[in-house]
Amino acid sequence: MERYNLPAHWLGRPYYSLDAWFKQEYGCKIYKIALDAGFTCPNRDGRLDSRGCIFCSVGGSGEFAARGSSIDVQLKQGLSLFGEKKTGSRFLAYFQAYTNTYGPLDYLENIYSEALSHPDIMGISIATRPDCLSLEILELLTSLKARYAPKVIWVELGLQTIHEDTACYIRRGYPLSVFTSAMTDLVNHDIPVIVHLILGLPGENEDRILQTVDYINSLSPFGVKLQLLHILKGTDLAKEYEAGKIEVFSKEAYVTLLSKCLTYLSQDIVIHRLTGDGPKDLTLAPYWSLHKREVLNSLHKYLKENHLFQGKLFVEDHSLF
Ligand code: SF4
């Protein structure tokens, strides 16, 4: 049997998990508190489109957050949800719902500061679109980073795919060049980026998905979220699914593809997510995705049995794809 020495800081996992990164940096587990700061999105309010991305739920992909309460109240609720068993742990405030830089600069400064000044919060992660990151916003993030050091400020960008035809189909609303330019700006401002990629979009075969993985490698972001395409009720994607126009992965097919993506991904990129994360009452398909622990167990088993790990097939020459 082949033997490999995985990096010690991966803590025994065959990939560089966010959990391992947190333990390496902070010596403890960190939990995320999802926030809804009352934003909308240019893809929903009519500036670009009023329908949203084809897979996006009415909650703007932020169903785990509590809309309508102040940031402080949402943080308190989040902290109490984790309960006493998490004593000694720390927390990351995740601005998740809709587009979290799509608002006036003073409002952004207020809500980010409210989270960053909380004593139990070790940083914030801001989910947004690459076309909603003006120079003023980047400068605001840079100044907050200095003001609240050593707390972290991360930005999460939903790329989903590098292929323009798929981007059009999902109504992403910006070309790849906009994403590339935002990445460059964020890197120049020393702001770590987490890139979201959806596995299983209609029209995307393994080769096309690996091309996106390779493109992500070429940008060397801090992290990546590999997300299963799951279908949420009430979305236009659900209509396509119910009309029999698209299919979803079986668990086995997903684990095989996910493993392949991991083997091509650079070992320096931290894995923030490995599967879909839809709320139970909204998930239409695939139902197996609701059992996240089982999906991860299957992935670990598959990687182990096939002697696979993150970066095993990583190629530095991006022209090969
Ligand atoms: S950009 Fe995000 S919030 Fe806006 S429609 Fe797409 S998935 Fe939803």
Short mmCIF file of C-alpha atoms and ligand atoms in Angstrom, two decimals:
data_model
loop_
_atom_site.label_atom_id
_atom_site.label_comp_id
_atom_site.label_asym_id
_atom_site.label_seq_id
_atom_site.Cartn_x
_atom_site.Cartn_y
_atom_site.Cartn_z
CA MET A 1 0.00 0.00 0.00
CA GLU A 2 1.24 3.50 -0.88
CA ARG A 3 2.07 5.73 2.10
CA TYR A 4 2.07 9.49 2.13
CA ASN A 5 3.14 11.96 4.75
CA LEU A 6 0.34 14.46 4.99
CA PRO A 7 1.30 17.88 6.35
CA ALA A 8 1.19 17.74 10.17
CA HIS A 9 -0.96 20.87 10.41
CA TRP A 10 -3.78 19.07 8.56
CA LEU A 11 -4.28 17.15 11.83
CA GLY A 12 -4.68 13.75 10.17
CA ARG A 13 -7.26 14.74 7.55
CA PRO A 14 -6.49 14.16 3.85
CA TYR A 15 -7.13 17.84 3.13
CA TYR A 16 -6.42 21.23 4.67
CA SER A 17 -9.66 21.89 6.56
CA LEU A 18 -10.77 25.22 8.01
CA ASP A 19 -10.99 23.47 11.36
CA ALA A 20 -7.28 22.58 11.14
CA TRP A 21 -6.45 26.16 10.12
CA PHE A 22 -8.35 27.55 13.12
CA LYS A 23 -6.60 25.16 15.51
CA GLN A 24 -3.23 26.01 14.01
CA GLU A 25 -3.85 29.78 14.28
CA TYR A 26 -5.92 30.02 17.47
CA GLY A 27 -5.40 26.70 19.24
CA CYS A 28 -9.14 26.12 19.52
CA LYS A 29 -12.26 25.45 17.53
CA ILE A 30 -14.03 28.43 16.02
CA TYR A 31 -17.76 28.49 15.30
CA LYS A 32 -19.51 30.65 12.74
CA ILE A 33 -22.52 32.80 13.52
CA ALA A 34 -24.55 33.54 10.38
CA LEU A 35 -25.87 37.10 10.13
CA ASP A 36 -28.47 38.85 8.03
CA ALA A 37 -27.73 42.57 7.93
CA GLY A 38 -30.82 43.46 5.89
CA PHE A 39 -29.15 43.74 2.49
CA THR A 40 -30.60 42.95 -0.90
CA CYS A 41 -28.66 42.13 -4.06
CA PRO A 42 -28.26 43.87 -7.46
CA ASN A 43 -29.35 40.59 -8.99
CA ARG A 44 -32.65 40.83 -7.10
CA ASP A 45 -33.50 44.51 -6.74
CA GLY A 46 -33.65 45.15 -10.49
CA ARG A 47 -30.30 46.87 -10.94
CA LEU A 48 -29.03 43.83 -12.86
CA ASP A 49 -32.00 41.52 -12.66
CA SER A 50 -34.98 40.95 -10.42
CA ARG A 51 -34.98 37.15 -10.48
CA GLY A 52 -31.71 36.42 -8.66
CA CYS A 53 -29.31 33.62 -9.50
CA ILE A 54 -31.21 30.55 -10.65
CA PHE A 55 -30.31 28.59 -7.50
CA CYS A 56 -30.74 31.40 -4.96
CA SER A 57 -33.53 31.09 -2.39
CA VAL A 58 -35.76 34.00 -1.37
CA GLY A 59 -33.59 34.35 1.74
CA GLY A 60 -30.59 35.21 -0.43
CA SER A 61 -28.71 32.03 0.58
CA GLY A 62 -28.80 33.15 4.20
CA GLU A 63 -31.61 31.09 5.78
CA PHE A 64 -29.56 30.33 8.88
CA ALA A 65 -29.47 34.01 9.85
CA ALA A 66 -32.15 36.07 11.65
CA ARG A 67 -33.31 38.96 9.45
CA GLY A 68 -34.73 42.02 11.16
CA SER A 69 -32.63 42.09 14.34
CA SER A 70 -29.58 44.23 15.00
CA ILE A 71 -26.14 42.70 14.58
CA ASP A 72 -25.66 42.78 18.33
CA VAL A 73 -28.92 40.88 18.96
CA GLN A 74 -28.09 38.32 16.24
CA LEU A 75 -24.66 37.77 17.77
CA LYS A 76 -26.19 37.28 21.22
CA GLN A 77 -28.71 34.80 19.78
CA GLY A 78 -25.92 32.98 17.92
CA LEU A 79 -23.72 32.78 21.00
CA SER A 80 -26.55 31.44 23.15
CA LEU A 81 -27.41 28.82 20.51
CA PHE A 82 -23.94 27.33 20.81
CA GLY A 83 -24.49 26.96 24.57
CA GLU A 84 -22.14 26.33 27.41
CA LYS A 85 -20.49 23.26 25.90
CA LYS A 86 -18.69 25.63 23.56
CA THR A 87 -17.15 27.61 26.42
CA GLY A 88 -13.55 28.41 25.63
CA SER A 89 -14.25 28.52 21.91
CA ARG A 90 -14.31 31.62 19.77
CA PHE A 91 -16.60 32.81 17.05
CA LEU A 92 -16.53 34.25 13.55
CA ALA A 93 -19.35 36.56 12.44
CA TYR A 94 -20.47 35.54 8.97
CA PHE A 95 -22.32 38.19 6.96
CA GLN A 96 -24.11 35.64 4.84
CA ALA A 97 -27.49 36.71 3.49
CA TYR A 98 -27.62 38.44 0.09
CA THR A 99 -24.79 40.82 -0.94
CA ASN A 100 -23.08 42.11 2.16
CA THR A 101 -21.24 45.08 0.65
CA TYR A 102 -24.30 46.37 -1.24
CA GLY A 103 -25.12 49.41 0.88
CA PRO A 104 -23.96 52.90 1.92
CA LEU A 105 -20.41 53.11 3.22
CA ASP A 106 -21.40 54.42 6.67
CA TYR A 107 -23.87 51.56 7.12
CA LEU A 108 -21.19 49.04 6.17
CA GLU A 109 -18.77 50.60 8.62
CA ASN A 110 -21.38 50.47 11.42
CA ILE A 111 -22.36 46.84 11.01
CA TYR A 112 -18.82 45.51 10.48
CA SER A 113 -17.58 47.54 13.49
CA GLU A 114 -20.45 46.26 15.65
CA ALA A 115 -19.36 42.68 14.98
CA LEU A 116 -15.62 43.33 15.18
CA SER A 117 -15.87 45.13 18.52
CA HIS A 118 -17.66 42.18 20.16
CA PRO A 119 -15.23 40.52 22.62
CA ASP A 120 -16.15 36.93 21.64
CA ILE A 121 -15.78 37.56 17.90
CA MET A 122 -12.37 36.83 16.37
CA GLY A 123 -13.24 38.28 12.97
CA ILE A 124 -15.79 38.67 10.23
CA SER A 125 -16.36 36.97 6.90
CA ILE A 126 -18.29 38.98 4.30
CA ALA A 127 -20.12 37.20 1.48
CA THR A 128 -20.54 39.41 -1.55
CA ARG A 129 -20.31 39.81 -5.33
CA PRO A 130 -17.15 40.88 -7.16
CA ASP A 131 -19.09 43.71 -8.85
CA CYS A 132 -19.97 45.19 -5.44
CA LEU A 133 -16.45 45.95 -4.19
CA SER A 134 -15.61 49.58 -4.93
CA LEU A 135 -12.27 51.12 -4.03
CA GLU A 136 -13.99 52.94 -1.12
CA ILE A 137 -15.21 49.62 0.28
CA LEU A 138 -11.77 48.05 -0.05
CA GLU A 139 -10.27 51.03 1.76
CA LEU A 140 -12.89 50.74 4.49
CA LEU A 141 -12.02 47.06 4.98
CA THR A 142 -8.32 47.92 5.11
CA SER A 143 -8.87 50.58 7.77
CA LEU A 144 -11.11 48.27 9.85
CA LYS A 145 -8.45 45.58 9.61
CA ALA A 146 -5.90 47.97 11.12
CA ARG A 147 -8.35 49.31 13.74
CA TYR A 148 -9.40 45.86 15.00
CA ALA A 149 -6.12 43.93 14.55
CA PRO A 150 -5.47 41.07 15.15
CA LYS A 151 -9.10 40.28 14.26
CA VAL A 152 -9.57 38.94 10.74
CA ILE A 153 -11.60 40.29 7.83
CA TRP A 154 -12.30 37.87 5.00
CA VAL A 155 -14.31 38.31 1.80
CA GLU A 156 -16.26 35.45 0.20
CA LEU A 157 -16.98 35.60 -3.53
CA GLY A 158 -19.42 33.38 -5.40
CA LEU A 159 -17.62 32.45 -8.60
CA GLN A 160 -19.39 29.08 -9.08
CA THR A 161 -17.75 28.47 -12.48
CA ILE A 162 -15.30 30.09 -14.90
CA HIS A 163 -17.42 29.16 -17.92
CA GLU A 164 -19.41 32.06 -19.36
CA ASP A 165 -22.21 29.91 -20.83
CA THR A 166 -22.91 28.35 -17.42
CA ALA A 167 -22.61 31.76 -15.74
CA CYS A 168 -25.25 33.02 -18.16
CA TYR A 169 -27.52 30.04 -17.44
CA ILE A 170 -27.32 30.58 -13.68
CA ARG A 171 -27.81 34.38 -14.17
CA ARG A 172 -24.67 35.20 -12.20
CA GLY A 173 -24.68 38.66 -13.76
CA TYR A 174 -20.98 39.34 -14.26
CA PRO A 175 -18.26 37.99 -16.57
CA LEU A 176 -15.13 36.22 -15.34
CA SER A 177 -13.04 39.36 -15.98
CA VAL A 178 -14.95 41.17 -13.19
CA PHE A 179 -14.16 38.36 -10.77
CA THR A 180 -10.48 38.34 -11.77
CA SER A 181 -10.22 42.08 -11.30
CA ALA A 182 -11.90 41.95 -7.84
CA MET A 183 -9.51 39.18 -6.80
CA THR A 184 -6.54 41.33 -7.83
CA ASP A 185 -7.91 44.31 -5.86
CA LEU A 186 -8.50 42.19 -2.76
CA VAL A 187 -5.04 40.66 -2.94
CA ASN A 188 -3.54 44.15 -3.35
CA HIS A 189 -5.39 45.20 -0.19
CA ASP A 190 -4.16 42.10 1.61
CA ILE A 191 -7.68 40.82 2.26
CA PRO A 192 -8.00 37.01 2.29
CA VAL A 193 -10.59 35.66 -0.14
CA ILE A 194 -12.71 32.52 -0.03
CA VAL A 195 -13.98 31.46 -3.46
CA HIS A 196 -17.29 29.60 -3.79
CA LEU A 197 -17.57 26.93 -6.47
CA ILE A 198 -20.69 24.85 -7.22
CA LEU A 199 -20.19 21.26 -8.34
CA GLY A 200 -22.91 19.81 -10.53
CA LEU A 201 -24.23 22.82 -12.45
CA PRO A 202 -26.08 21.82 -15.64
CA GLY A 203 -23.70 21.56 -18.59
CA GLU A 204 -20.61 21.21 -16.41
CA ASN A 205 -18.79 17.92 -16.87
CA GLU A 206 -15.72 16.82 -14.93
CA ASP A 207 -13.28 18.50 -17.35
CA ARG A 208 -15.01 21.85 -17.09
CA ILE A 209 -15.16 21.65 -13.30
CA LEU A 210 -11.46 20.81 -13.12
CA GLN A 211 -10.73 23.81 -15.35
CA THR A 212 -12.41 25.98 -12.72
CA VAL A 213 -10.40 24.26 -9.97
CA ASP A 214 -7.23 24.96 -11.92
CA TYR A 215 -8.21 28.60 -12.37
CA ILE A 216 -8.74 28.87 -8.60
CA ASN A 217 -5.27 27.35 -8.09
CA SER A 218 -3.80 30.03 -10.33
CA LEU A 219 -5.24 32.76 -8.06
CA SER A 220 -4.02 31.18 -4.77
CA PRO A 221 -6.96 32.37 -2.65
CA PHE A 222 -6.93 31.81 1.11
CA GLY A 223 -9.82 29.36 0.91
CA VAL A 224 -12.42 27.63 -1.20
CA LYS A 225 -15.96 26.43 -0.58
CA LEU A 226 -16.78 23.39 -2.73
CA GLN A 227 -20.54 23.22 -2.76
CA LEU A 228 -22.82 20.51 -4.04
CA LEU A 229 -25.56 21.80 -6.34
CA HIS A 230 -28.64 21.35 -4.20
CA ILE A 231 -32.06 22.44 -5.28
CA LEU A 232 -34.07 24.68 -3.02
CA LYS A 233 -37.84 25.00 -3.17
CA GLY A 234 -39.17 28.17 -4.74
CA THR A 235 -36.16 28.76 -6.99
CA ASP A 236 -36.16 28.78 -10.77
CA LEU A 237 -33.73 25.87 -10.59
CA ALA A 238 -36.46 23.91 -8.76
CA LYS A 239 -38.78 24.52 -11.73
CA GLU A 240 -36.14 23.15 -14.09
CA TYR A 241 -35.66 20.12 -11.84
CA GLU A 242 -39.39 19.43 -11.52
CA ALA A 243 -39.74 19.68 -15.30
CA GLY A 244 -37.09 16.95 -15.60
CA LYS A 245 -34.62 19.25 -17.35
CA ILE A 246 -31.79 18.77 -14.87
CA GLU A 247 -30.48 16.03 -12.64
CA VAL A 248 -28.69 15.99 -9.32
CA PHE A 249 -25.77 13.85 -8.19
CA SER A 250 -26.05 10.58 -6.32
CA LYS A 251 -23.96 10.62 -3.15
CA GLU A 252 -21.46 8.21 -4.70
CA ALA A 253 -21.02 10.31 -7.86
CA TYR A 254 -20.59 13.46 -5.79
CA VAL A 255 -17.99 11.91 -3.49
CA THR A 256 -16.01 10.68 -6.51
CA LEU A 257 -16.07 14.09 -8.21
CA LEU A 258 -15.33 15.96 -4.99
CA SER A 259 -12.33 13.70 -4.35
CA LYS A 260 -11.03 14.43 -7.82
CA CYS A 261 -11.37 18.19 -7.28
CA LEU A 262 -9.48 17.90 -4.00
CA THR A 263 -6.63 15.98 -5.62
CA TYR A 264 -6.15 18.79 -8.15
CA LEU A 265 -6.44 21.60 -5.60
CA SER A 266 -3.29 23.24 -4.26
CA GLN A 267 -2.32 22.13 -0.75
CA ASP A 268 -2.07 25.78 0.32
CA ILE A 269 -5.78 26.47 -0.13
CA VAL A 270 -7.92 25.97 2.98
CA ILE A 271 -11.16 24.00 2.48
CA HIS A 272 -14.07 25.88 4.04
CA ARG A 273 -16.87 23.64 2.79
CA LEU A 274 -17.22 20.28 1.10
CA THR A 275 -20.89 19.77 0.49
CA GLY A 276 -24.25 21.52 0.19
CA ASP A 277 -25.70 23.26 3.17
CA GLY A 278 -29.39 23.86 2.52
CA PRO A 279 -32.03 24.18 5.22
CA LYS A 280 -34.08 20.98 5.67
CA ASP A 281 -37.49 22.52 4.99
CA LEU A 282 -36.30 24.16 1.76
CA THR A 283 -34.23 21.38 0.24
CA LEU A 284 -35.94 19.69 -2.70
CA ALA A 285 -33.03 17.54 -3.87
CA PRO A 286 -30.85 15.66 -3.27
CA TYR A 287 -32.16 14.58 0.16
CA TRP A 288 -28.97 12.72 1.02
CA SER A 289 -27.23 16.11 1.19
CA LEU A 290 -29.11 16.84 4.42
CA HIS A 291 -26.99 14.20 6.19
CA LYS A 292 -23.79 16.18 6.14
CA ARG A 293 -21.91 13.94 8.58
CA GLU A 294 -22.63 10.87 6.38
CA VAL A 295 -21.43 12.69 3.28
CA LEU A 296 -18.17 13.63 4.98
CA ASN A 297 -17.72 10.09 6.32
CA SER A 298 -18.20 8.71 2.80
CA LEU A 299 -15.68 11.21 1.44
CA HIS A 300 -13.08 10.31 4.08
CA LYS A 301 -13.60 6.60 3.41
CA TYR A 302 -13.28 7.06 -0.36
CA LEU A 303 -10.13 9.17 -0.07
CA LYS A 304 -8.56 6.65 2.30
CA GLU A 305 -9.42 3.59 0.22
CA ASN A 306 -8.07 5.20 -2.93
CA HIS A 307 -5.00 6.76 -1.31
CA LEU A 308 -6.08 10.24 -2.34
CA PHE A 309 -5.46 13.60 -0.68
CA GLN A 310 -5.60 17.29 -1.50
CA GLY A 311 -3.00 18.29 -4.06
CA LYS A 312 -1.95 14.77 -4.99
CA LEU A 313 -2.42 15.59 -8.69
CA PHE A 314 -1.85 19.35 -8.41
CA VAL A 315 -0.18 20.73 -11.52
CA GLU A 316 1.55 24.05 -11.47
CA ASP A 317 1.47 24.49 -15.25
CA HIS A 318 -2.03 25.95 -15.69
CA SER A 319 -1.77 25.76 -19.48
CA LEU A 320 -2.31 21.98 -19.23
CA PHE A 321 -6.03 22.45 -18.67
S1 SF4 B 1 -25.59 37.08 -5.99
FE1 SF4 B 1 -25.99 35.88 -4.13
S2 SF4 B 1 -27.74 36.89 -3.11
FE2 SF4 B 1 -27.61 37.69 -5.21
S3 SF4 B 1 -29.07 36.42 -6.35
FE3 SF4 B 1 -27.02 35.49 -6.60
S4 SF4 B 1 -26.84 33.97 -4.94
FE4 SF4 B 1 -28.58 35.33 -4.46
#
